[in-house]
Short mmCIF file of C-alpha atoms in Angstrom, two decimals:
data_model
loop_
_atom_site.label_atom_id
_atom_site.label_comp_id
_atom_site.label_asym_id
_atom_site.label_seq_id
_atom_site.Cartn_x
_atom_site.Cartn_y
_atom_site.Cartn_z
CA MET A 903 26.90 30.97 3.29
CA SER A 904 23.67 32.72 4.15
CA GLU A 905 21.09 31.62 6.66
CA LYS A 906 18.52 31.45 3.81
CA LEU A 907 20.32 28.79 1.85
CA GLU A 908 20.78 26.67 4.99
CA GLN A 909 17.15 27.23 6.07
CA ASP A 910 15.83 26.30 2.68
CA ILE A 911 17.84 23.10 2.59
CA CYS A 912 16.73 22.14 6.13
CA ARG A 913 13.07 22.87 5.41
CA ALA A 914 13.13 20.94 2.18
CA ILE A 915 14.51 17.75 3.83
CA ALA A 916 12.24 18.08 6.84
CA THR A 917 9.07 18.64 4.69
CA THR A 918 9.92 15.72 2.40
CA LEU A 919 10.39 13.22 5.18
CA GLU A 920 7.49 14.47 7.25
CA ASN A 921 5.02 14.44 4.33
CA MET A 922 6.18 11.18 2.72
CA ALA A 923 7.06 9.02 5.68
CA PHE A 924 5.64 10.88 8.73
CA MET A 925 9.18 11.04 10.16
CA GLU A 926 10.66 14.02 12.06
CA VAL A 927 14.07 15.20 10.88
CA GLY A 928 16.43 16.68 13.48
CA LYS A 929 19.88 18.30 13.41
CA GLU A 930 22.86 16.02 14.05
CA VAL A 931 23.04 14.95 17.71
CA ASP A 932 26.05 13.39 19.53
CA GLU A 933 24.25 10.13 20.21
CA ALA A 934 23.10 9.61 16.63
CA VAL A 935 24.54 6.55 14.83
CA ARG A 936 26.98 7.24 12.00
CA TYR A 937 27.14 4.28 9.62
CA PRO A 938 30.29 3.14 7.72
CA ALA A 939 30.58 3.98 3.99
CA GLU A 940 29.76 0.39 2.97
CA GLU A 941 26.23 0.76 4.56
CA MET A 942 25.54 4.06 2.84
CA VAL A 943 23.47 4.44 -0.30
CA VAL A 944 24.03 7.64 -2.33
CA SER A 945 21.88 9.27 -4.97
CA ARG A 946 22.87 12.29 -7.06
CA LEU A 947 20.68 14.74 -8.90
CA LEU A 948 22.05 17.27 -11.40
CA ILE A 949 20.70 20.78 -11.32
CA HIS A 950 21.00 22.12 -14.92
CA ASP A 951 19.82 25.65 -14.66
CA PRO A 952 19.52 28.52 -13.80
CA ILE A 953 22.46 27.45 -11.48
CA GLN A 954 24.63 24.49 -12.38
CA GLY A 955 24.97 22.15 -9.47
CA GLU A 956 24.52 18.77 -7.92
CA LEU A 957 22.55 17.51 -4.90
CA TYR A 958 23.59 14.36 -3.10
CA LEU A 959 21.52 12.38 -0.59
CA LEU A 960 23.60 9.98 1.52
CA MET A 961 21.54 7.61 3.59
CA PRO A 962 22.31 4.46 5.59
CA LYS A 963 20.59 1.44 4.24
CA PRO A 964 18.85 0.64 7.59
CA LEU A 965 17.33 4.15 7.65
CA LEU A 966 16.33 3.97 3.98
CA SER A 967 14.62 0.65 4.73
CA LYS A 968 12.67 2.28 7.61
CA ILE A 969 11.52 5.14 5.42
CA ALA A 970 10.57 2.85 2.51
CA SER A 971 8.83 0.51 4.93
CA SER A 972 6.72 3.47 6.22
CA VAL A 973 5.94 4.74 2.68
CA TYR A 974 5.18 1.38 1.10
CA ILE A 975 3.50 0.04 4.31
CA LEU A 976 5.46 -3.17 3.93
CA PRO A 977 7.84 -5.02 6.29
CA ALA A 978 11.45 -4.07 5.62
CA GLU A 979 12.28 -7.61 4.59
CA GLU A 980 9.84 -7.47 1.75
CA LEU A 981 11.49 -4.39 0.17
CA SER A 982 13.71 -5.11 -2.80
CA GLU A 983 16.99 -3.30 -3.59
CA LYS A 984 15.15 -1.66 -6.57
CA MET A 985 12.38 -0.32 -4.30
CA LEU A 986 14.98 1.15 -1.90
CA LEU A 987 16.91 2.87 -4.70
CA ASP A 988 13.65 4.15 -6.24
CA MET A 989 12.63 5.53 -2.80
CA LEU A 990 15.99 7.36 -2.44
CA GLY A 991 15.56 8.77 -5.94
CA GLU A 992 12.04 10.07 -5.14
CA LEU A 993 13.33 11.57 -1.92
CA ILE A 994 16.15 13.54 -3.55
CA ASN A 995 13.85 14.59 -6.39
CA THR A 996 11.33 15.97 -3.93
CA VAL A 997 13.96 17.65 -1.74
CA ALA A 998 15.48 19.33 -4.81
CA GLY A 999 12.11 20.73 -5.94
CA LEU A 1000 11.23 22.02 -2.51
CA PHE A 1001 14.62 23.55 -2.01
CA LEU A 1002 14.81 25.31 -5.40
CA ASN A 1003 11.22 26.50 -5.09
CA ALA A 1004 12.13 28.22 -1.78
CA TYR A 1005 15.58 29.38 -2.82
CA LEU A 1006 14.92 30.76 -6.31
CA PRO A 1007 12.61 33.68 -7.18
CA GLU A 1008 8.97 32.65 -7.83
CA ASP A 1009 9.16 33.45 -11.51
CA GLN A 1010 12.30 31.44 -12.11
CA THR A 1011 11.90 27.99 -13.70
CA TYR A 1012 14.62 25.38 -13.30
CA ASN A 1013 15.64 22.07 -14.78
CA LEU A 1014 16.68 18.95 -12.94
CA GLY A 1015 18.29 15.78 -14.19
CA LEU A 1016 17.19 12.29 -13.17
CA PRO A 1017 18.35 10.74 -9.88
CA GLU A 1018 21.24 8.37 -10.25
CA LYS A 1019 23.01 6.02 -7.83
CA VAL A 1020 26.59 6.94 -6.99
CA PRO A 1021 29.02 4.55 -5.25
CA ALA A 1022 29.35 5.60 -1.56
CA GLY A 1023 32.50 7.59 -0.96
CA GLN A 1024 32.59 8.92 -4.57
CA GLU A 1025 30.35 11.94 -4.00
CA ASP A 1026 32.98 14.36 -5.10
CA SER A 1027 32.16 17.26 -7.37
CA PRO A 1028 34.12 19.71 -9.48
CA PHE A 1029 32.01 22.43 -7.81
CA GLU A 1030 32.30 23.96 -4.41
CA MET A 1031 30.34 21.69 -2.01
CA LYS A 1032 28.68 21.91 1.38
CA GLN A 1033 27.32 18.99 3.39
CA TRP A 1034 24.67 18.99 6.11
CA ASP A 1035 24.10 16.19 8.60
CA PHE A 1036 20.69 15.27 9.92
CA GLN A 1037 19.20 12.53 12.03
CA VAL A 1038 15.92 10.63 11.93
CA GLU A 1039 15.28 8.32 14.90
CA ASN A 1040 18.99 8.66 15.83
CA ASP A 1041 20.26 7.50 12.45
CA LEU A 1042 22.56 10.04 10.77
CA PHE A 1043 22.17 10.89 7.07
CA SER A 1044 23.51 13.71 4.94
CA LEU A 1045 22.54 16.05 2.17
CA ALA A 1046 25.23 17.75 0.13
CA LEU A 1047 24.85 20.64 -2.31
CA ALA A 1048 27.53 21.41 -4.86
CA GLY A 1049 27.52 24.29 -7.26
CA ASP A 1050 29.75 27.41 -7.30
CA GLY A 1051 26.71 29.53 -8.26
CA PHE A 1052 24.96 28.75 -4.95
CA PHE A 1053 27.91 29.81 -2.87
CA ILE A 1054 29.20 32.70 -5.12
CA ALA A 1055 25.73 34.21 -4.98
CA GLU A 1056 25.81 33.82 -1.21
CA ARG A 1057 29.13 35.59 -0.85
CA SER A 1058 28.37 38.61 -3.08
CA MET B 342 -13.96 8.34 -13.12
CA LYS B 343 -13.34 4.91 -14.74
CA ARG B 344 -9.75 4.94 -15.96
CA ILE B 345 -6.80 7.01 -14.76
CA VAL B 346 -3.34 6.84 -16.28
CA ILE B 347 -0.44 7.76 -13.95
CA ALA B 348 2.89 8.55 -15.62
CA ASP B 349 6.00 8.78 -13.37
CA ASP B 350 9.35 7.08 -13.72
CA SER B 351 9.43 6.48 -9.96
CA ALA B 352 7.42 3.43 -8.70
CA THR B 353 7.42 5.04 -5.29
CA ALA B 354 5.77 8.17 -6.67
CA ARG B 355 3.18 6.09 -8.63
CA MET B 356 2.39 4.07 -5.52
CA PHE B 357 2.03 7.24 -3.47
CA ILE B 358 -0.37 8.78 -6.02
CA CYS B 359 -2.34 5.56 -6.24
CA ARG B 360 -2.74 5.58 -2.45
CA CYS B 361 -3.86 9.20 -2.47
CA LEU B 362 -6.46 8.35 -5.14
CA GLU B 363 -7.76 5.49 -3.06
CA ILE B 364 -7.97 7.71 0.05
CA ILE B 365 -10.03 10.35 -1.83
CA GLY B 366 -12.46 7.67 -3.04
CA LEU B 367 -11.14 6.89 -6.47
CA GLY B 368 -9.96 3.39 -5.61
CA GLU B 369 -12.72 1.93 -7.79
CA ALA B 370 -11.24 3.47 -10.90
CA THR B 371 -8.84 1.45 -13.01
CA LEU B 372 -5.40 2.89 -12.21
CA VAL B 373 -2.95 2.28 -15.02
CA GLU B 374 0.74 3.06 -14.54
CA ALA B 375 3.36 4.22 -17.07
CA GLU B 376 7.12 4.75 -16.52
CA ASN B 377 7.41 7.57 -19.03
CA GLY B 378 5.50 9.76 -21.37
CA ARG B 379 5.83 7.41 -24.37
CA GLU B 380 4.39 4.49 -22.38
CA ALA B 381 1.57 6.74 -21.15
CA LEU B 382 0.73 7.81 -24.71
CA ALA B 383 0.49 4.19 -25.80
CA LEU B 384 -1.87 3.47 -22.87
CA LEU B 385 -3.99 6.47 -23.72
CA LYS B 386 -4.36 5.37 -27.33
CA GLU B 387 -5.27 1.83 -26.23
CA GLU B 388 -8.41 2.65 -24.29
CA ASP B 389 -10.63 5.64 -23.41
CA THR B 390 -9.22 7.41 -20.30
CA ASP B 391 -10.87 9.88 -17.97
CA LEU B 392 -7.75 11.51 -16.39
CA LEU B 393 -4.01 11.71 -16.92
CA LEU B 394 -1.74 12.42 -13.97
CA THR B 395 1.85 13.00 -15.11
CA ASP B 396 5.29 13.83 -13.72
CA LEU B 397 7.44 16.25 -15.71
CA ASN B 398 10.94 14.88 -15.41
CA MET B 399 10.92 11.40 -16.96
CA PRO B 400 13.26 9.54 -19.30
CA VAL B 401 12.31 8.67 -22.93
CA MET B 402 9.49 11.27 -23.11
CA ASP B 403 9.02 13.92 -20.45
CA GLY B 404 5.71 15.21 -19.09
CA ALA B 405 5.66 18.46 -21.04
CA THR B 406 6.17 16.61 -24.33
CA LEU B 407 3.41 14.15 -23.36
CA LEU B 408 1.12 17.05 -22.61
CA LYS B 409 1.83 18.57 -26.01
CA TRP B 410 1.11 15.26 -27.79
CA VAL B 411 -2.14 14.81 -25.90
CA LYS B 412 -3.36 18.33 -26.54
CA SER B 413 -2.52 18.12 -30.21
CA SER B 414 -4.34 14.84 -30.70
CA PRO B 415 -7.95 15.19 -31.94
CA ARG B 416 -8.91 12.06 -29.96
CA LEU B 417 -7.11 12.97 -26.69
CA HIS B 418 -7.44 16.73 -26.87
CA ASP B 419 -10.19 16.91 -24.17
CA LEU B 420 -8.52 14.59 -21.70
CA PRO B 421 -7.91 16.42 -18.39
CA VAL B 422 -4.23 16.44 -17.55
CA LEU B 423 -2.86 17.20 -14.04
CA VAL B 424 0.88 17.56 -13.60
CA ILE B 425 2.39 16.29 -10.35
CA THR B 426 6.02 17.37 -10.15
CA SER B 427 8.80 18.26 -7.81
CA ALA B 428 9.79 21.08 -10.20
CA GLY B 429 6.59 23.11 -10.06
CA ASN B 430 6.47 26.78 -9.26
CA PRO B 431 4.22 29.70 -10.50
CA ALA B 432 6.33 30.20 -13.60
CA LYS B 433 6.21 26.53 -14.59
CA GLU B 434 2.50 26.36 -13.72
CA GLN B 435 1.82 29.22 -16.15
CA GLU B 436 3.88 27.47 -18.87
CA LEU B 437 2.07 24.14 -18.40
CA THR B 438 -1.36 25.68 -18.11
CA ALA B 439 -0.72 27.42 -21.44
CA LEU B 440 0.10 24.01 -22.95
CA GLY B 441 -3.28 22.65 -21.70
CA ALA B 442 -2.79 21.22 -18.23
CA PHE B 443 -5.69 22.04 -15.87
CA GLY B 444 -3.38 22.08 -12.83
CA VAL B 445 0.13 21.59 -11.48
CA LEU B 446 0.78 20.11 -8.02
CA ASN B 447 4.05 19.95 -6.16
CA LYS B 448 5.45 16.78 -4.67
CA PRO B 449 4.97 15.46 -2.13
CA VAL B 450 1.27 15.51 -2.94
CA SER B 451 -1.26 14.87 -0.20
CA PRO B 452 -4.74 13.37 -0.54
CA ALA B 453 -6.33 16.69 0.49
CA VAL B 454 -4.42 18.67 -2.10
CA LEU B 455 -5.16 16.11 -4.80
CA MET B 456 -8.88 16.08 -3.91
CA ASP B 457 -8.97 19.87 -4.17
CA ALA B 458 -7.25 19.86 -7.54
CA LEU B 459 -9.62 17.20 -8.93
CA LYS B 460 -12.79 18.88 -7.68
CA PRO B 461 -13.61 20.51 -11.04
CA ILE B 462 -13.34 17.16 -12.74
CA LEU B 463 -15.13 15.08 -10.11
CA SER B 464 -18.08 17.50 -10.04
#
């Protein structure tokens, strides 16, 4: 896998959270908290073309609440499940756009699906997949990219 | 600027855009929200509107289809349409400008960027 793909993924997630929630994203650190699967919320977005693939955003509910609380300017207890899921969907949508804009040539258009909730632990894909772990305020979350085209292009 | 229709299937995105509009001094305008292009079209036909801000990727009717409907309608033809999307790049911008959009902004949009894009309309 090339440095470019990894850099584009990292920049997309960092820009999204910094611009939307004023939160700084860091690489995984030893002391960061890893949450059990039952506390994770997962959203999937299909990438239709020019490369077929899937993007997954796996986030612990407490972190998603912190982000949504910052974006909505509301106390976490006033945020509904629907608002949290919508927040996650908007995050993955924005990350996907920023990533593909950086990764693909400027003159290349692309098509995305709509974000959908996936049960935690079922984020498997028929495609080759790579997962990156990040932390915000010591809470770990992950972004996974699946799609043979992304990795075949990287190898050739 | 009296009435602005905001079409996006994400409530978070609509809230974010509304906040940006308030920050740039358009909080006095009536901000009307739609969850998809079809809903937006119904709102546009209901009452005179000064500006349409639309996402591209929406269920039921997407933003590009909404833009085509607006620009082919004798009544709505002159309505300024700004696309705010996560899937915008120079190629997409060219495509949407050809369809009649006056601008394309990438998410996450900031008040400063929105202000800049709306300058021609506000002036």
